[in-house]
PDB file of C-alpha atoms in Angstrom:
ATOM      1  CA  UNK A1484     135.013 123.833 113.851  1.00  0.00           C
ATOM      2  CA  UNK A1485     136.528 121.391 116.336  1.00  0.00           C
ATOM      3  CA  UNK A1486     134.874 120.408 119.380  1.00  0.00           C
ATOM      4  CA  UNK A1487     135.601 121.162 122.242  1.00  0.00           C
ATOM      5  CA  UNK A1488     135.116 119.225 125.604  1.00  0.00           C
ATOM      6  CA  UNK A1489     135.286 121.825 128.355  1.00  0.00           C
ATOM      7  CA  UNK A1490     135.984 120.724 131.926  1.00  0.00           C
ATOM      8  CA  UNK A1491     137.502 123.000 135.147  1.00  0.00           C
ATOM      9  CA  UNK A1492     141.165 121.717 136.224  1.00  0.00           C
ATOM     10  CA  UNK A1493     144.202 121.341 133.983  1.00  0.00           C
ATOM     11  CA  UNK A1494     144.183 118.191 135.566  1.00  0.00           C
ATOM     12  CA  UNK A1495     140.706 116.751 134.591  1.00  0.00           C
ATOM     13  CA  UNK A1496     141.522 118.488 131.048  1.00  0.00           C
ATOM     14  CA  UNK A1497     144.652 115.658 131.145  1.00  0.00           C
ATOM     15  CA  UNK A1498     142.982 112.829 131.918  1.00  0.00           C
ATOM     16  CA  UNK A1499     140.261 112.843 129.705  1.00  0.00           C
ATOM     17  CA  UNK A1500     142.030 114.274 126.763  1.00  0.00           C
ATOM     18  CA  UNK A1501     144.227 111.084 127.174  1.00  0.00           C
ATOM     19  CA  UNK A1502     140.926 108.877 127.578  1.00  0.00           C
ATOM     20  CA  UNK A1503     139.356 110.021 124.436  1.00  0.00           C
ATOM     21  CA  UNK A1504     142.827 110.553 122.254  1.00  0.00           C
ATOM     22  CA  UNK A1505     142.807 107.384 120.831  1.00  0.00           C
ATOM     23  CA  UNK A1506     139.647 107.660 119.192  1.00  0.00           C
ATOM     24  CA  UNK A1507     139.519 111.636 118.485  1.00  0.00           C
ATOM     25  CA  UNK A1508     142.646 112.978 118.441  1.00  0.00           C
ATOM     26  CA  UNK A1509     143.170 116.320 117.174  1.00  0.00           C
ATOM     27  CA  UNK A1510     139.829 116.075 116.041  1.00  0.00           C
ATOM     28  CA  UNK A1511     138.754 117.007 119.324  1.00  0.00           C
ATOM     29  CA  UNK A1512     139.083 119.823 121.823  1.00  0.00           C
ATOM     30  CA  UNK A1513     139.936 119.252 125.422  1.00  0.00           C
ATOM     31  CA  UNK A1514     139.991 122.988 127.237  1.00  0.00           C
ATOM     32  CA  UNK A1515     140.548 122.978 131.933  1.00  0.00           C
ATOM     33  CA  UNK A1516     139.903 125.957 133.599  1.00  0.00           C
ATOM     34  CA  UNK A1517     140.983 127.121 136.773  1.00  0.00           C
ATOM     35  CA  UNK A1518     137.205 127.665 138.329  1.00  0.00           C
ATOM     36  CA  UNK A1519     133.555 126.542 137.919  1.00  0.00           C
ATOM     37  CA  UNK A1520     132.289 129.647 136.840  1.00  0.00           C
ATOM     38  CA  UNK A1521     135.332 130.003 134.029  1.00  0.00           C
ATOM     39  CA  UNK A1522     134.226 126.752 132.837  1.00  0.00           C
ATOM     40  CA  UNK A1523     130.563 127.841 132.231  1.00  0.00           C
ATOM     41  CA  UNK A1524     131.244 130.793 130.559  1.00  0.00           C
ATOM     42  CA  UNK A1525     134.097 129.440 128.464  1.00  0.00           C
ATOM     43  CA  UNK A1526     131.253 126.592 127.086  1.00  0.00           C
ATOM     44  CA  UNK A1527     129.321 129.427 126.265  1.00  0.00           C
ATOM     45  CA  UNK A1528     131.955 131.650 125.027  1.00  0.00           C
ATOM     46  CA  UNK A1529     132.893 128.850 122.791  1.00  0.00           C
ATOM     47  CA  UNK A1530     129.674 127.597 121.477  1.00  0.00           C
ATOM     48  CA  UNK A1531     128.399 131.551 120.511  1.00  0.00           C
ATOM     49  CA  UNK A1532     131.925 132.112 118.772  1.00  0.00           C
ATOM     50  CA  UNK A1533     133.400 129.740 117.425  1.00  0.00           C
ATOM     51  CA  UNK A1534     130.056 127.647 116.566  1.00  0.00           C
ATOM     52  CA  UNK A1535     131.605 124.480 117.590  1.00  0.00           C
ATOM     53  CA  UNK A1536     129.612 121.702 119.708  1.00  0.00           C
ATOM     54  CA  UNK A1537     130.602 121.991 123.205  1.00  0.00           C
ATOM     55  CA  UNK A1538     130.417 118.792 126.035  1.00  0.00           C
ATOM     56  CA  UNK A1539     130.392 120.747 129.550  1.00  0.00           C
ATOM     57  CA  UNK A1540     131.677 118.340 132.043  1.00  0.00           C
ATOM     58  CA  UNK A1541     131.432 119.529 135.717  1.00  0.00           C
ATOM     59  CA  UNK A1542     131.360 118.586 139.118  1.00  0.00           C
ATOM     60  CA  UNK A1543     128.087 118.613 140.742  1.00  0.00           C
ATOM     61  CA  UNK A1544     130.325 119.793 144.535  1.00  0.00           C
ATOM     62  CA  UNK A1545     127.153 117.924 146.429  1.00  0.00           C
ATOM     63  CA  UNK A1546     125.141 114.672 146.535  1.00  0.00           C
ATOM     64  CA  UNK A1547     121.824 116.395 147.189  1.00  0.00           C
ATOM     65  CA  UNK A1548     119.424 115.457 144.558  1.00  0.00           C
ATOM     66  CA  UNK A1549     118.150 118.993 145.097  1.00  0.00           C
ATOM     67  CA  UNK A1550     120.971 120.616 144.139  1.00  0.00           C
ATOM     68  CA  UNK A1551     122.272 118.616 141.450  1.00  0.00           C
ATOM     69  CA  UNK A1552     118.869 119.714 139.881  1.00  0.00           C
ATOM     70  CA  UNK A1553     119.210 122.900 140.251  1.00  0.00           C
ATOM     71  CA  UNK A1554     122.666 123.020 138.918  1.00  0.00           C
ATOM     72  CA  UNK A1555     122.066 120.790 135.883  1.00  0.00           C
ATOM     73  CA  UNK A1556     118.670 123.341 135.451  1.00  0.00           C
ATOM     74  CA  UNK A1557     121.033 126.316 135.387  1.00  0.00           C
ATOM     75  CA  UNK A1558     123.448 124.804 133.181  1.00  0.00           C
ATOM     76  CA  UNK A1559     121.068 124.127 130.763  1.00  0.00           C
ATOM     77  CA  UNK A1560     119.768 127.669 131.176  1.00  0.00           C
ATOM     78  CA  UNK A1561     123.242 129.176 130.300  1.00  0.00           C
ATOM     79  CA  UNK A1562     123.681 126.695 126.892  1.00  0.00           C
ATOM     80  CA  UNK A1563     120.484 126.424 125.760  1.00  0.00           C
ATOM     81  CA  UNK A1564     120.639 130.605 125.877  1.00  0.00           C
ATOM     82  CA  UNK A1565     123.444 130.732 123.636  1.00  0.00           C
ATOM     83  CA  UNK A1566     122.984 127.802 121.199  1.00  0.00           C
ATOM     84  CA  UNK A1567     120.168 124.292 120.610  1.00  0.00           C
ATOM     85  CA  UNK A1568     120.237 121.476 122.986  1.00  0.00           C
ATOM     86  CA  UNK A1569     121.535 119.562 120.408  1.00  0.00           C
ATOM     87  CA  UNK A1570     124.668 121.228 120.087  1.00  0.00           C
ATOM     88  CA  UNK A1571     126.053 120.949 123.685  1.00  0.00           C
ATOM     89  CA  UNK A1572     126.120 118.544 126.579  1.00  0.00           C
ATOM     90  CA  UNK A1573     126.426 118.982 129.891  1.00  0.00           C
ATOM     91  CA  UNK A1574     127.717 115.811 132.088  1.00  0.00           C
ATOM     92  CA  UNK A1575     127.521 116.034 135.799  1.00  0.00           C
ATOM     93  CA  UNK A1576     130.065 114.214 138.246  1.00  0.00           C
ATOM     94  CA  UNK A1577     129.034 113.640 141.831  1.00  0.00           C
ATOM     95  CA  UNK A1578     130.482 115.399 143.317  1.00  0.00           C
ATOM     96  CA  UNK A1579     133.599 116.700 141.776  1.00  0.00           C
ATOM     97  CA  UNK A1580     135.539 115.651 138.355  1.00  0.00           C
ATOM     98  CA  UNK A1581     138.622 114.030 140.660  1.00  0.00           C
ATOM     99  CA  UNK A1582     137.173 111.572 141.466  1.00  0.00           C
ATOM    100  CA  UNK A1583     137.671 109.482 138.605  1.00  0.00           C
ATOM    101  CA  UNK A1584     141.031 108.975 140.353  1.00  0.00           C
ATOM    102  CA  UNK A1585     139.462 107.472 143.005  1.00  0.00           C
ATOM    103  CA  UNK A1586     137.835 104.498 140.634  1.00  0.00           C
ATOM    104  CA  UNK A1587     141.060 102.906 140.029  1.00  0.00           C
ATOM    105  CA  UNK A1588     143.503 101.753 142.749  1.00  0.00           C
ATOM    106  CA  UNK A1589     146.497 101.814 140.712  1.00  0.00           C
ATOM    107  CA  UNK A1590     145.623 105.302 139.164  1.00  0.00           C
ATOM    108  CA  UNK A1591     145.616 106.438 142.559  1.00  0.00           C
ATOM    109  CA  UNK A1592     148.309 104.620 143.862  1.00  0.00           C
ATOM    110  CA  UNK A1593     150.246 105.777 140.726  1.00  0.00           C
ATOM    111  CA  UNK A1594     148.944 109.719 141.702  1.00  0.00           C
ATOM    112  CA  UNK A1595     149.568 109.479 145.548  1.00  0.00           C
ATOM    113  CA  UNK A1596     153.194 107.658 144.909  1.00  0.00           C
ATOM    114  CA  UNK A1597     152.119 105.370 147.303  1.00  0.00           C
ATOM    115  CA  UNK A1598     149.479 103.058 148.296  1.00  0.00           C
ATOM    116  CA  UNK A1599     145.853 104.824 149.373  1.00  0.00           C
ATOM    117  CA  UNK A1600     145.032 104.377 153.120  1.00  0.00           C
ATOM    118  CA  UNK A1601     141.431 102.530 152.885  1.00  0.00           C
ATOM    119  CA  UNK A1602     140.158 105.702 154.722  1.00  0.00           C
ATOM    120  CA  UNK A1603     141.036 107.868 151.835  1.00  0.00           C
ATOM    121  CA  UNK A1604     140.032 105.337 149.302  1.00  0.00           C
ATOM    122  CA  UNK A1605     136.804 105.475 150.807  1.00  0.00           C
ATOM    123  CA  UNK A1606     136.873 108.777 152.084  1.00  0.00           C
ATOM    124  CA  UNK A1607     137.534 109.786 148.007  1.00  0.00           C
ATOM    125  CA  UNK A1608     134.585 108.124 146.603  1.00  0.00           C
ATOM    126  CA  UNK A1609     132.553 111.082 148.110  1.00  0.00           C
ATOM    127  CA  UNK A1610     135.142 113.690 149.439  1.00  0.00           C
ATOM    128  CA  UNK A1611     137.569 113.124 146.473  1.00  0.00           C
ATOM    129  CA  UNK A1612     139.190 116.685 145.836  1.00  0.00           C
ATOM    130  CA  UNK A1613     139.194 117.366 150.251  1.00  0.00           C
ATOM    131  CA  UNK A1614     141.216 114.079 150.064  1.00  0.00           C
ATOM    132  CA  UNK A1615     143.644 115.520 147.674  1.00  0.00           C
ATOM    133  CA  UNK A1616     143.818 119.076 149.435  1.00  0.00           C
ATOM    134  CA  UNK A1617     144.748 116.833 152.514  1.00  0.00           C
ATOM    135  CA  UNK A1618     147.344 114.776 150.962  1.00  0.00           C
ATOM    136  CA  UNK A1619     149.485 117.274 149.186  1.00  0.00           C
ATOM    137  CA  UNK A1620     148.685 120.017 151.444  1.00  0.00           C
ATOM    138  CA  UNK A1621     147.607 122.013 148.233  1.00  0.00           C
ATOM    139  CA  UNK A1622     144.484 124.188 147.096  1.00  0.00           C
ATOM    140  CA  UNK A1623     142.919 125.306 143.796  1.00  0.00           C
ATOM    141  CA  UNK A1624     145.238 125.530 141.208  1.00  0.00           C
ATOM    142  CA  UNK A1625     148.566 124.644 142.899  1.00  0.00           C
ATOM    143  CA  UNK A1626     146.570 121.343 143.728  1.00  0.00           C
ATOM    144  CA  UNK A1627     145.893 121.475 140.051  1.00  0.00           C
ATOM    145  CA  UNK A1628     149.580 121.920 139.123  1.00  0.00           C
ATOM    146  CA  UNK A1629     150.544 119.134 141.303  1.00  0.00           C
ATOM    147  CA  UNK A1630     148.054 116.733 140.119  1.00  0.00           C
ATOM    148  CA  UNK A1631     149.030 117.590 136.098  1.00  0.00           C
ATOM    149  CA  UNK A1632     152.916 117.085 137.011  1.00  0.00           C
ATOM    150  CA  UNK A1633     151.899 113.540 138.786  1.00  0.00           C
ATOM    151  CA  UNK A1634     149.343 113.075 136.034  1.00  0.00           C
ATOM    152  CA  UNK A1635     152.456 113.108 133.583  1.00  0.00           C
ATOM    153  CA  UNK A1636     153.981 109.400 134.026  1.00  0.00           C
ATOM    154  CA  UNK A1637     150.215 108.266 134.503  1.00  0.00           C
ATOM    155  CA  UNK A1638     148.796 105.224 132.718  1.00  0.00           C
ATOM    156  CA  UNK A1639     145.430 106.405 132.953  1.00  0.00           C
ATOM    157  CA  UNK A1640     143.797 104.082 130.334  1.00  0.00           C
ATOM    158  CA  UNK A1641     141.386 101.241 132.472  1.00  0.00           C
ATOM    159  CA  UNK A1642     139.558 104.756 133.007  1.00  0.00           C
ATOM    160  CA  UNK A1643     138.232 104.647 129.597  1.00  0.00           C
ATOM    161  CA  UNK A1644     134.776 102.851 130.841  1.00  0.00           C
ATOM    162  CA  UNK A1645     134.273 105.224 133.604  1.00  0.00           C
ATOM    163  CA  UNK A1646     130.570 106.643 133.100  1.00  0.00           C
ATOM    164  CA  UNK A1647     131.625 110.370 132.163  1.00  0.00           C
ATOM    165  CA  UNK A1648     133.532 109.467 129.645  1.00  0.00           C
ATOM    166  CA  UNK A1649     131.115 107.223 128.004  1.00  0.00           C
ATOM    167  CA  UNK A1650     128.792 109.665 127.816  1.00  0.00           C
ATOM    168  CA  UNK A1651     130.986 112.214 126.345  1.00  0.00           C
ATOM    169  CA  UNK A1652     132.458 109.847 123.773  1.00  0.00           C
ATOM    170  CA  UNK A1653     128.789 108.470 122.361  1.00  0.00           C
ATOM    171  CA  UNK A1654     128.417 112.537 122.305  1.00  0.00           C
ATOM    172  CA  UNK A1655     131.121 113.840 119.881  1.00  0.00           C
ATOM    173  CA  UNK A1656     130.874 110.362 117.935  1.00  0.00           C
ATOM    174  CA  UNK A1657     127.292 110.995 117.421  1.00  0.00           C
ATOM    175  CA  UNK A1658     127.937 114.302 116.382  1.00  0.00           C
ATOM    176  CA  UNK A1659     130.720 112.846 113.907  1.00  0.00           C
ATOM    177  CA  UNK A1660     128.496 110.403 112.667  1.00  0.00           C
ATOM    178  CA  UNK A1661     125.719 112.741 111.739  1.00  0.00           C
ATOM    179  CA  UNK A1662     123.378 111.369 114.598  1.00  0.00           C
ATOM    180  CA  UNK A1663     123.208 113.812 117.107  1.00  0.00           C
ATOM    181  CA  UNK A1664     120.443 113.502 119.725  1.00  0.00           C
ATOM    182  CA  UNK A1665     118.515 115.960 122.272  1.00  0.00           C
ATOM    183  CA  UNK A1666     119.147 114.302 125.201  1.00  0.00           C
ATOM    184  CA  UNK A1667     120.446 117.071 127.570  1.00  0.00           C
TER     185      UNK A1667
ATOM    186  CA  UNK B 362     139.240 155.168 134.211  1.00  0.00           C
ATOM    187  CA  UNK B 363     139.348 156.086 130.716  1.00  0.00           C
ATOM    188  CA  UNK B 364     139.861 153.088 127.422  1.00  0.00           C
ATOM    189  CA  UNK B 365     139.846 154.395 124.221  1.00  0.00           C
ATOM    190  CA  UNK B 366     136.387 156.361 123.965  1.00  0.00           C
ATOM    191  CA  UNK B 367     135.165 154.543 126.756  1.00  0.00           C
ATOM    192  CA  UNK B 368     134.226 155.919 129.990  1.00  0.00           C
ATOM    193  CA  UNK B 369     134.998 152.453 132.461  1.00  0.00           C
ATOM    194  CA  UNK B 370     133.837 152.167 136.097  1.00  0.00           C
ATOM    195  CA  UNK B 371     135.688 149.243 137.374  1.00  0.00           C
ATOM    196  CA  UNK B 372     135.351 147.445 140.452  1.00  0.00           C
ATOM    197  CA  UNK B 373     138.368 144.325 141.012  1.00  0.00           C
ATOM    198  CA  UNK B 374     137.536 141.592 143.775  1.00  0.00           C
ATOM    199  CA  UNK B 375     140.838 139.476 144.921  1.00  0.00           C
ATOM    200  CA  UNK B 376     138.800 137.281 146.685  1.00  0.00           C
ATOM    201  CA  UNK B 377     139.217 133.988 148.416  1.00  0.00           C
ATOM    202  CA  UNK B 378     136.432 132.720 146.797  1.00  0.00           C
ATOM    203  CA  UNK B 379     134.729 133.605 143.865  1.00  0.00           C
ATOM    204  CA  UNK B 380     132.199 136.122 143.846  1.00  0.00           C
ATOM    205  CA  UNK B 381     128.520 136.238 144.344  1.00  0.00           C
ATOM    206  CA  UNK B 382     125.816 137.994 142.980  1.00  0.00           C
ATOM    207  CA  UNK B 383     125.445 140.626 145.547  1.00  0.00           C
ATOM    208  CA  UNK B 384     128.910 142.696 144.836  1.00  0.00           C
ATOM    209  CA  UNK B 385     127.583 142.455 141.377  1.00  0.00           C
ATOM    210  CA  UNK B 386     124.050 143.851 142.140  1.00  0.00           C
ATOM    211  CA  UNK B 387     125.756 146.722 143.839  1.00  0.00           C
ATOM    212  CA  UNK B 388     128.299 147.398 141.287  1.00  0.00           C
ATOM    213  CA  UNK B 389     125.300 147.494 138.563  1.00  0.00           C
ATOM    214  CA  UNK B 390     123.235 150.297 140.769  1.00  0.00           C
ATOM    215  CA  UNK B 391     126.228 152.252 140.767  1.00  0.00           C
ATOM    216  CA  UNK B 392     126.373 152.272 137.072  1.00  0.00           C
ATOM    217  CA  UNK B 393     123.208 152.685 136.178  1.00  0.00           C
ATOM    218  CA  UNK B 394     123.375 156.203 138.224  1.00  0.00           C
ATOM    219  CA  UNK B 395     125.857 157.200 135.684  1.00  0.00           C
ATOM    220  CA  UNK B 396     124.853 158.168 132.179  1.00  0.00           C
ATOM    221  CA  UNK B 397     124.078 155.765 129.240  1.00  0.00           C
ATOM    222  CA  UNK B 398     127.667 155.564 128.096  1.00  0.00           C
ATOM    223  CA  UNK B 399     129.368 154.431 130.890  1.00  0.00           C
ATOM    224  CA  UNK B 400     130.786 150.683 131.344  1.00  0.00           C
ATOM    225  CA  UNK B 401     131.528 148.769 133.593  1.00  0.00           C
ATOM    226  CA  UNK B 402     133.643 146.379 134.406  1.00  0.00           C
ATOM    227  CA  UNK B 403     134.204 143.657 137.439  1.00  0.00           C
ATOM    228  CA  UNK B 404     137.220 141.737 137.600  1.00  0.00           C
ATOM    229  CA  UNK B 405     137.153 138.778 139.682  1.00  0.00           C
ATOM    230  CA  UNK B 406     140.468 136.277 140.246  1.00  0.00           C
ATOM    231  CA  UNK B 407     138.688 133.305 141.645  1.00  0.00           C
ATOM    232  CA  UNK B 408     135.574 134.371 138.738  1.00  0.00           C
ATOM    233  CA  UNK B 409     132.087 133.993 140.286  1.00  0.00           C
ATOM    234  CA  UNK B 410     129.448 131.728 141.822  1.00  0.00           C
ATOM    235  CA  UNK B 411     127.161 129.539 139.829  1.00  0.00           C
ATOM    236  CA  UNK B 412     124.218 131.936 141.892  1.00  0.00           C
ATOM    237  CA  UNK B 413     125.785 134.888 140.216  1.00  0.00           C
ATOM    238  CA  UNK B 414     125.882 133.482 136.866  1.00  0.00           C
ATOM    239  CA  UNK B 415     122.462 132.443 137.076  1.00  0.00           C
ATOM    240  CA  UNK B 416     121.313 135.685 138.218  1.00  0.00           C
ATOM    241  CA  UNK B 417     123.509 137.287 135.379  1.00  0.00           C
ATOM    242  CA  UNK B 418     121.830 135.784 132.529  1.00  0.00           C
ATOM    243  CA  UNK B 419     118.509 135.931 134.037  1.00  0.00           C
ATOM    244  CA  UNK B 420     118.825 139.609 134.997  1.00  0.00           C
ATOM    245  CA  UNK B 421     119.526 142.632 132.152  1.00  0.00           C
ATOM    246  CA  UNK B 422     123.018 143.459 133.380  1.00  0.00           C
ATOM    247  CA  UNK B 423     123.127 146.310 130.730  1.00  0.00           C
ATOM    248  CA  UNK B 424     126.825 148.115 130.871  1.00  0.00           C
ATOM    249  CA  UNK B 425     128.281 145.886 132.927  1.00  0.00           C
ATOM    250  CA  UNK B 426     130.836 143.238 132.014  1.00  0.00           C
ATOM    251  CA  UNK B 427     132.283 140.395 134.123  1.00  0.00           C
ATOM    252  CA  UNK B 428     135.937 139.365 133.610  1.00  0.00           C
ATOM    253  CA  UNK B 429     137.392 136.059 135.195  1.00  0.00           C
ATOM    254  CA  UNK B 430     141.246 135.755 136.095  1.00  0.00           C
ATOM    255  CA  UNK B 431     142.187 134.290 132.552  1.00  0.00           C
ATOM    256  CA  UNK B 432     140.333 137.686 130.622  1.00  0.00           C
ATOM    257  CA  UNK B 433     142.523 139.555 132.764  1.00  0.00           C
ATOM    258  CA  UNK B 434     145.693 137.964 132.004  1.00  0.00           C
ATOM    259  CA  UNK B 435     144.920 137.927 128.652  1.00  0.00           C
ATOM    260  CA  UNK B 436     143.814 141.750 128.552  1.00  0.00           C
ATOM    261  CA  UNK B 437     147.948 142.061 130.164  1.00  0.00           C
ATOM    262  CA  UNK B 438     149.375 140.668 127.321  1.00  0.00           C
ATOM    263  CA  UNK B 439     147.002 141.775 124.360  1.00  0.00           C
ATOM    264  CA  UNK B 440     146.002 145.171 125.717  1.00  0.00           C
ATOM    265  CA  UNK B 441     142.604 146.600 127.635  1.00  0.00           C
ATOM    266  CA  UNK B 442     141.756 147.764 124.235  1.00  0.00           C
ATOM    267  CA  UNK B 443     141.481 144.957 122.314  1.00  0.00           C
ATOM    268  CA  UNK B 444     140.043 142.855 125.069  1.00  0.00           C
ATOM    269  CA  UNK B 445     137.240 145.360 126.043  1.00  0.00           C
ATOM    270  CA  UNK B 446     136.208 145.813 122.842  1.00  0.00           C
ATOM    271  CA  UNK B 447     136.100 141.920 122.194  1.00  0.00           C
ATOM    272  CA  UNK B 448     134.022 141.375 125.669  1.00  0.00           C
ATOM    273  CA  UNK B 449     132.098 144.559 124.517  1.00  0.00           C
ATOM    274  CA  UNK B 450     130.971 143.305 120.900  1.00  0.00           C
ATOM    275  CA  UNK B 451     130.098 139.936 121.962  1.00  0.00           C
ATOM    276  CA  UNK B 452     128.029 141.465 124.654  1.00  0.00           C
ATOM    277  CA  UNK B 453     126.130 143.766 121.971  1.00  0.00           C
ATOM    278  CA  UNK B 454     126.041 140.378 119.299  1.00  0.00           C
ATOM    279  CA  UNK B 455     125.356 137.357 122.052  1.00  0.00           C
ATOM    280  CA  UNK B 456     124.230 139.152 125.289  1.00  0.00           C
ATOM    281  CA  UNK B 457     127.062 137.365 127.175  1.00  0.00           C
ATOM    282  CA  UNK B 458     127.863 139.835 129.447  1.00  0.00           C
ATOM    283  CA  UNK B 459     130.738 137.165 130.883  1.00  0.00           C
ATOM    284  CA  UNK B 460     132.061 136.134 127.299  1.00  0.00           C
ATOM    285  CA  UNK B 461     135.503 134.699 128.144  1.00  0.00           C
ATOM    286  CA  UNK B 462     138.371 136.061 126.298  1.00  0.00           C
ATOM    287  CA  UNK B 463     140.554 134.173 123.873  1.00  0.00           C
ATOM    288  CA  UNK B 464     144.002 135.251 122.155  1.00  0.00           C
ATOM    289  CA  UNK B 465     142.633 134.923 118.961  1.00  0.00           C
ATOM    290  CA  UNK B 466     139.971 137.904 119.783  1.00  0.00           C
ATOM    291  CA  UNK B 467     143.119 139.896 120.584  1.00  0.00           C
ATOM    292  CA  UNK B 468     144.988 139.003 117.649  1.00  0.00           C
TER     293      UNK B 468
END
């Protein structure tokens, strides 16, 4: 079966199915949902039925070592339930996915249609999705709508180094390459 | 309410945010007063809090299935029939009690 990368927001869904295109392509698949929790049981909906390996990105919504624990412990709860560690991945971003758009000043510039203020270019490194909420006076999904239509005309491709998507590359091409690991 | 052969209590949040584990607690004591048979079902837009999750598939939440926003809009198009008894059966195979639809389970 294909894999699947699953990931909340259309929007994230874009971006790194364009990162990780060139190398995959249809081998790979790249599902957004609207919420967190639709994101965790969709990994685990698809891992139980359609048996395919499953990379779980999501955002961690706090810095607090505490917390990220505990969420990374109950995401590994709700996989490992359904299939073996070395099947899935889950790959945390502190604190939410969007800011990946906040690692590149001409992604962002391309995104805003202008040139980031330094206050939200700082402000996004840790606050990334309240900046956007702020900006485009949007919530949730019509945020998420916004973001996928600006998204469109995006050249997104210097964020092919960023962290997150390393990790979820060297995970499917492991898997493609017959060396798939246990690291969690 | 009444699907097929099933007997369905159902209980739908439209909620700001998404829900927590408490409505769910209190919509599971309400089934489990009712007899063996009976479902049933919570329907959430905005779907539900990591807490509620974890406490979901820590805790036997026997009858009771979660639906997010998506399940319901795909239970619109391909029918409460077919999309119960899809959530149903992989509840009874995989114990995932918040097994998200697709439209091939409909098909």
């Amino acid at each position: 079966m294909i894999p699947c990368l699953v990931v909340r927001g259309e929007a994230n869904a874009l971006v790194l199915r364009r990162l990780l295109e060139p190398e995959f392509g249809h081998a790979l698949q790249v599902l957004g949902t609207d919420f967190f929790s639709e994101s965790v049981s969709l990994a685990r909906s698809v891992l139980s039925n359609r048996k395919a390996i499953v990379a779980l990105v999501a955002g961690t919504r706090s810095a607090e070592l505490q917390k990220i624990r505990e969420l990374h412990r109950f995401l590994v709860y709700a996989l490992v339930q359904i299939e073996c560690p070395d099947l899935w991945k889950v790959v945390l971003v502190v604190p939410d996915t969007e800011v990946m758009l906040f690692q590149n000043r001409g992604v962002l510039c391309q995104v805003l249609g202008r040139e980031p203020t330094g206050v939200e270019w700082n402000r996004g490194q840790t606050e990334p999705l309240q900046v956007l909420e702020e900006v485009f006076g949007l919530k949730e999904i019509r945020l998420d709508k916004e973001l996928c239509r600006r998204l469109e005309s995006v050249d997104v491709s210097c964020l092919a180094e960023h962290p997150v998507v390393q990790q979820v590359r060297r995970f499917f091409r492991d898997h493609r390459e017959g060396r798939s690991t246990l690291t969690l | 309410m009444e699907v097929g052969e099933a007997s369905c209590l159902v209980e739908c949040k439209h909620w700001q945010e998404p829900v927590d584990f408490s409505p769910i607690a209190k919509f599971k004591v309400r089934v489990d007063r009712r007899p063996p048979a009976a479902l049933g079902l919570m329907f959430s837009v905005k779907g539900f809090t990591e807490p509620a999750l974890r406490e979901a598939y820590a805790q036997p939440l026997r009858n009771v299935l979660l639906w997010h926003g998506r399940d319901v809009s795909l239970a619109l198009r391909g029918g409460m029939r077919a999309a119960l008894g899809a959530k149903w059966r992989k509840a009874v195979e995989e114990a995932q009690v918040d097994y998200e639809l697709k439209a091939e389970d409909l098909r």
